[in-house]
């Protein structure tokens, strides 16, 4: 085994270690055209990613509407519960007095 791992440029020579097959560049265009244009892609295969995208956005819109409806329902329930709480804290006599005070203020 040769212990000298350094090779000089003179020893390496001018031969290229790689080669290109014959007529490679002349036939390259024809090969690419045959591989790409020769196949017929169906409309279903082309539309599939777009259909997935449309379905995803439709799902997002539907889920957003459901979440918003639940938010509004929850907000309305909170308001209703708050009103019930307020009316439970006030007796009937106080409500009647408040009503008559508002009537007299509006008539004057």
JSON list of C-alpha atoms in Angstrom, two decimals:
[
{"chain": "A", "resi": 1, "resn": "UNK", "atom": "CA", "xyz": [0.00, 0.00, 0.00]},
{"chain": "A", "resi": 2, "resn": "UNK", "atom": "CA", "xyz": [1.29, 3.42, -0.91]},
{"chain": "A", "resi": 3, "resn": "UNK", "atom": "CA", "xyz": [1.64, 5.61, 2.17]},
{"chain": "A", "resi": 4, "resn": "UNK", "atom": "CA", "xyz": [1.89, 8.75, 0.09]},
{"chain": "A", "resi": 5, "resn": "UNK", "atom": "CA", "xyz": [-1.74, 9.95, -0.18]},
{"chain": "A", "resi": 6, "resn": "UNK", "atom": "CA", "xyz": [-0.85, 13.21, -1.97]},
{"chain": "A", "resi": 7, "resn": "UNK", "atom": "CA", "xyz": [-1.07, 12.92, -5.75]},
{"chain": "A", "resi": 8, "resn": "UNK", "atom": "CA", "xyz": [0.52, 15.52, -7.95]},
{"chain": "A", "resi": 9, "resn": "UNK", "atom": "CA", "xyz": [-1.27, 17.03, -10.95]},
{"chain": "A", "resi": 10, "resn": "UNK", "atom": "CA", "xyz": [1.30, 15.49, -13.27]},
{"chain": "A", "resi": 11, "resn": "UNK", "atom": "CA", "xyz": [0.46, 12.00, -12.00]},
{"chain": "A", "resi": 12, "resn": "UNK", "atom": "CA", "xyz": [-3.30, 12.58, -12.30]},
{"chain": "A", "resi": 13, "resn": "UNK", "atom": "CA", "xyz": [-3.19, 13.31, -16.01]},
{"chain": "A", "resi": 14, "resn": "UNK", "atom": "CA", "xyz": [-5.60, 15.25, -18.20]},
{"chain": "A", "resi": 15, "resn": "UNK", "atom": "CA", "xyz": [-8.18, 12.54, -18.71]},
{"chain": "A", "resi": 16, "resn": "UNK", "atom": "CA", "xyz": [-11.68, 13.43, -17.50]},
{"chain": "A", "resi": 17, "resn": "UNK", "atom": "CA", "xyz": [-13.14, 10.85, -15.12]},
{"chain": "A", "resi": 18, "resn": "UNK", "atom": "CA", "xyz": [-16.73, 11.44, -16.26]},
{"chain": "A", "resi": 19, "resn": "UNK", "atom": "CA", "xyz": [-18.35, 11.15, -19.65]},
{"chain": "A", "resi": 20, "resn": "UNK", "atom": "CA", "xyz": [-21.71, 12.00, -21.22]},
{"chain": "A", "resi": 21, "resn": "UNK", "atom": "CA", "xyz": [-23.60, 9.36, -23.20]},
{"chain": "A", "resi": 22, "resn": "UNK", "atom": "CA", "xyz": [-23.54, 9.72, -26.98]},
{"chain": "A", "resi": 23, "resn": "UNK", "atom": "CA", "xyz": [-26.13, 12.10, -28.47]},
{"chain": "A", "resi": 24, "resn": "UNK", "atom": "CA", "xyz": [-27.33, 13.00, -24.98]},
{"chain": "A", "resi": 25, "resn": "UNK", "atom": "CA", "xyz": [-27.89, 16.69, -25.61]},
{"chain": "A", "resi": 26, "resn": "UNK", "atom": "CA", "xyz": [-29.33, 16.11, -29.09]},
{"chain": "A", "resi": 27, "resn": "UNK", "atom": "CA", "xyz": [-31.98, 13.70, -27.74]},
{"chain": "A", "resi": 28, "resn": "UNK", "atom": "CA", "xyz": [-32.64, 15.52, -24.46]},
{"chain": "A", "resi": 29, "resn": "UNK", "atom": "CA", "xyz": [-35.46, 17.71, -25.79]},
{"chain": "A", "resi": 30, "resn": "UNK", "atom": "CA", "xyz": [-37.21, 14.78, -27.40]},
{"chain": "A", "resi": 31, "resn": "UNK", "atom": "CA", "xyz": [-36.96, 12.71, -24.22]},
{"chain": "A", "resi": 32, "resn": "UNK", "atom": "CA", "xyz": [-38.37, 15.49, -22.04]},
{"chain": "A", "resi": 33, "resn": "UNK", "atom": "CA", "xyz": [-41.21, 16.14, -24.47]},
{"chain": "A", "resi": 34, "resn": "UNK", "atom": "CA", "xyz": [-42.06, 12.43, -24.61]},
{"chain": "A", "resi": 35, "resn": "UNK", "atom": "CA", "xyz": [-42.10, 12.12, -20.82]},
{"chain": "A", "resi": 36, "resn": "UNK", "atom": "CA", "xyz": [-44.20, 15.22, -20.13]},
{"chain": "A", "resi": 37, "resn": "UNK", "atom": "CA", "xyz": [-46.53, 15.70, -23.11]},
{"chain": "A", "resi": 38, "resn": "UNK", "atom": "CA", "xyz": [-47.13, 12.05, -23.80]},
{"chain": "A", "resi": 39, "resn": "UNK", "atom": "CA", "xyz": [-49.21, 11.51, -20.67]},
{"chain": "A", "resi": 40, "resn": "UNK", "atom": "CA", "xyz": [-52.81, 12.69, -20.43]},
{"chain": "A", "resi": 41, "resn": "UNK", "atom": "CA", "xyz": [-53.73, 14.05, -17.02]},
{"chain": "A", "resi": 42, "resn": "UNK", "atom": "CA", "xyz": [-57.39, 13.67, -16.18]},
{"chain": "A", "resi": 43, "resn": "UNK", "atom": "CA", "xyz": [-59.50, 16.61, -15.08]},
{"chain": "A", "resi": 44, "resn": "UNK", "atom": "CA", "xyz": [-60.28, 14.83, -11.84]},
{"chain": "A", "resi": 45, "resn": "UNK", "atom": "CA", "xyz": [-56.58, 14.50, -10.99]},
{"chain": "A", "resi": 46, "resn": "UNK", "atom": "CA", "xyz": [-55.95, 18.17, -11.76]},
{"chain": "A", "resi": 47, "resn": "UNK", "atom": "CA", "xyz": [-58.97, 19.39, -9.78]},
{"chain": "A", "resi": 48, "resn": "UNK", "atom": "CA", "xyz": [-58.36, 17.23, -6.70]},
{"chain": "A", "resi": 49, "resn": "UNK", "atom": "CA", "xyz": [-56.01, 19.65, -4.85]},
{"chain": "A", "resi": 50, "resn": "UNK", "atom": "CA", "xyz": [-58.33, 22.58, -5.59]},
{"chain": "A", "resi": 51, "resn": "UNK", "atom": "CA", "xyz": [-61.34, 20.65, -4.30]},
{"chain": "A", "resi": 52, "resn": "UNK", "atom": "CA", "xyz": [-59.46, 19.87, -1.10]},
{"chain": "A", "resi": 53, "resn": "UNK", "atom": "CA", "xyz": [-58.62, 23.57, -0.71]},
{"chain": "A", "resi": 54, "resn": "UNK", "atom": "CA", "xyz": [-62.25, 24.62, -1.26]},
{"chain": "A", "resi": 55, "resn": "UNK", "atom": "CA", "xyz": [-63.46, 21.98, 1.21]},
{"chain": "A", "resi": 56, "resn": "UNK", "atom": "CA", "xyz": [-60.96, 23.17, 3.80]},
{"chain": "A", "resi": 57, "resn": "UNK", "atom": "CA", "xyz": [-62.07, 26.80, 3.51]},
{"chain": "A", "resi": 58, "resn": "UNK", "atom": "CA", "xyz": [-65.74, 25.78, 3.59]},
{"chain": "A", "resi": 59, "resn": "UNK", "atom": "CA", "xyz": [-65.06, 23.82, 6.78]},
{"chain": "A", "resi": 60, "resn": "UNK", "atom": "CA", "xyz": [-63.32, 26.80, 8.34]},
{"chain": "A", "resi": 61, "resn": "UNK", "atom": "CA", "xyz": [-66.26, 29.08, 7.48]},
{"chain": "A", "resi": 62, "resn": "UNK", "atom": "CA", "xyz": [-68.82, 26.61, 8.85]},
{"chain": "A", "resi": 63, "resn": "UNK", "atom": "CA", "xyz": [-66.89, 26.05, 12.06]},
{"chain": "A", "resi": 64, "resn": "UNK", "atom": "CA", "xyz": [-66.45, 29.81, 12.44]},
{"chain": "A", "resi": 65, "resn": "UNK", "atom": "CA", "xyz": [-70.18, 30.36, 12.08]},
{"chain": "A", "resi": 66, "resn": "UNK", "atom": "CA", "xyz": [-70.93, 27.66, 14.64]},
{"chain": "A", "resi": 67, "resn": "UNK", "atom": "CA", "xyz": [-68.43, 29.14, 17.09]},
{"chain": "A", "resi": 68, "resn": "UNK", "atom": "CA", "xyz": [-69.88, 32.64, 16.62]},
{"chain": "A", "resi": 69, "resn": "UNK", "atom": "CA", "xyz": [-73.45, 31.37, 17.13]},
{"chain": "A", "resi": 70, "resn": "UNK", "atom": "CA", "xyz": [-72.39, 29.63, 20.33]},
{"chain": "A", "resi": 71, "resn": "UNK", "atom": "CA", "xyz": [-70.67, 32.80, 21.50]},
{"chain": "A", "resi": 72, "resn": "UNK", "atom": "CA", "xyz": [-73.81, 34.88, 20.89]},
{"chain": "A", "resi": 73, "resn": "UNK", "atom": "CA", "xyz": [-75.97, 32.29, 22.64]},
{"chain": "A", "resi": 74, "resn": "UNK", "atom": "CA", "xyz": [-73.64, 32.27, 25.63]},
{"chain": "A", "resi": 75, "resn": "UNK", "atom": "CA", "xyz": [-73.61, 36.07, 25.75]},
{"chain": "A", "resi": 76, "resn": "UNK", "atom": "CA", "xyz": [-77.42, 36.23, 25.62]},
{"chain": "A", "resi": 77, "resn": "UNK", "atom": "CA", "xyz": [-77.65, 33.67, 28.41]},
{"chain": "A", "resi": 78, "resn": "UNK", "atom": "CA", "xyz": [-75.28, 35.71, 30.55]},
{"chain": "A", "resi": 79, "resn": "UNK", "atom": "CA", "xyz": [-77.37, 38.86, 30.00]},
{"chain": "A", "resi": 80, "resn": "UNK", "atom": "CA", "xyz": [-80.59, 37.01, 30.78]},
{"chain": "A", "resi": 81, "resn": "UNK", "atom": "CA", "xyz": [-79.12, 35.49, 33.93]},
{"chain": "A", "resi": 82, "resn": "UNK", "atom": "CA", "xyz": [-77.85, 38.90, 35.04]},
{"chain": "A", "resi": 83, "resn": "UNK", "atom": "CA", "xyz": [-81.31, 40.44, 34.53]},
{"chain": "A", "resi": 84, "resn": "UNK", "atom": "CA", "xyz": [-82.91, 37.60, 36.49]},
{"chain": "A", "resi": 85, "resn": "UNK", "atom": "CA", "xyz": [-80.41, 38.15, 39.27]},
{"chain": "A", "resi": 86, "resn": "UNK", "atom": "CA", "xyz": [-81.15, 41.88, 39.39]},
{"chain": "A", "resi": 87, "resn": "UNK", "atom": "CA", "xyz": [-84.91, 41.31, 39.49]},
{"chain": "A", "resi": 88, "resn": "UNK", "atom": "CA", "xyz": [-84.48, 38.72, 42.22]},
{"chain": "A", "resi": 89, "resn": "UNK", "atom": "CA", "xyz": [-82.69, 41.30, 44.38]},
{"chain": "A", "resi": 90, "resn": "UNK", "atom": "CA", "xyz": [-85.43, 43.92, 44.11]},
{"chain": "A", "resi": 91, "resn": "UNK", "atom": "CA", "xyz": [-88.88, 43.45, 45.68]},
{"chain": "A", "resi": 92, "resn": "UNK", "atom": "CA", "xyz": [-92.16, 44.29, 43.93]},
{"chain": "A", "resi": 93, "resn": "UNK", "atom": "CA", "xyz": [-92.87, 47.44, 45.93]},
{"chain": "A", "resi": 94, "resn": "UNK", "atom": "CA", "xyz": [-89.56, 49.00, 44.87]},
{"chain": "A", "resi": 95, "resn": "UNK", "atom": "CA", "xyz": [-90.24, 48.19, 41.22]},
{"chain": "A", "resi": 96, "resn": "UNK", "atom": "CA", "xyz": [-93.71, 49.76, 41.40]},
{"chain": "A", "resi": 97, "resn": "UNK", "atom": "CA", "xyz": [-92.31, 52.91, 43.02]},
{"chain": "A", "resi": 98, "resn": "UNK", "atom": "CA", "xyz": [-89.61, 53.16, 40.33]},
{"chain": "A", "resi": 99, "resn": "UNK", "atom": "CA", "xyz": [-92.22, 52.73, 37.61]},
{"chain": "A", "resi": 100, "resn": "UNK", "atom": "CA", "xyz": [-94.42, 55.50, 38.99]},
{"chain": "A", "resi": 101, "resn": "UNK", "atom": "CA", "xyz": [-91.43, 57.82, 39.42]},
{"chain": "A", "resi": 102, "resn": "UNK", "atom": "CA", "xyz": [-90.54, 57.35, 35.74]},
{"chain": "A", "resi": 103, "resn": "UNK", "atom": "CA", "xyz": [-94.15, 58.03, 34.75]},
{"chain": "A", "resi": 104, "resn": "UNK", "atom": "CA", "xyz": [-94.32, 61.29, 36.70]},
{"chain": "A", "resi": 105, "resn": "UNK", "atom": "CA", "xyz": [-90.94, 62.46, 35.32]},
{"chain": "A", "resi": 106, "resn": "UNK", "atom": "CA", "xyz": [-92.03, 61.77, 31.73]},
{"chain": "A", "resi": 107, "resn": "UNK", "atom": "CA", "xyz": [-95.37, 63.56, 32.17]},
{"chain": "A", "resi": 108, "resn": "UNK", "atom": "CA", "xyz": [-93.82, 66.76, 33.47]}
]
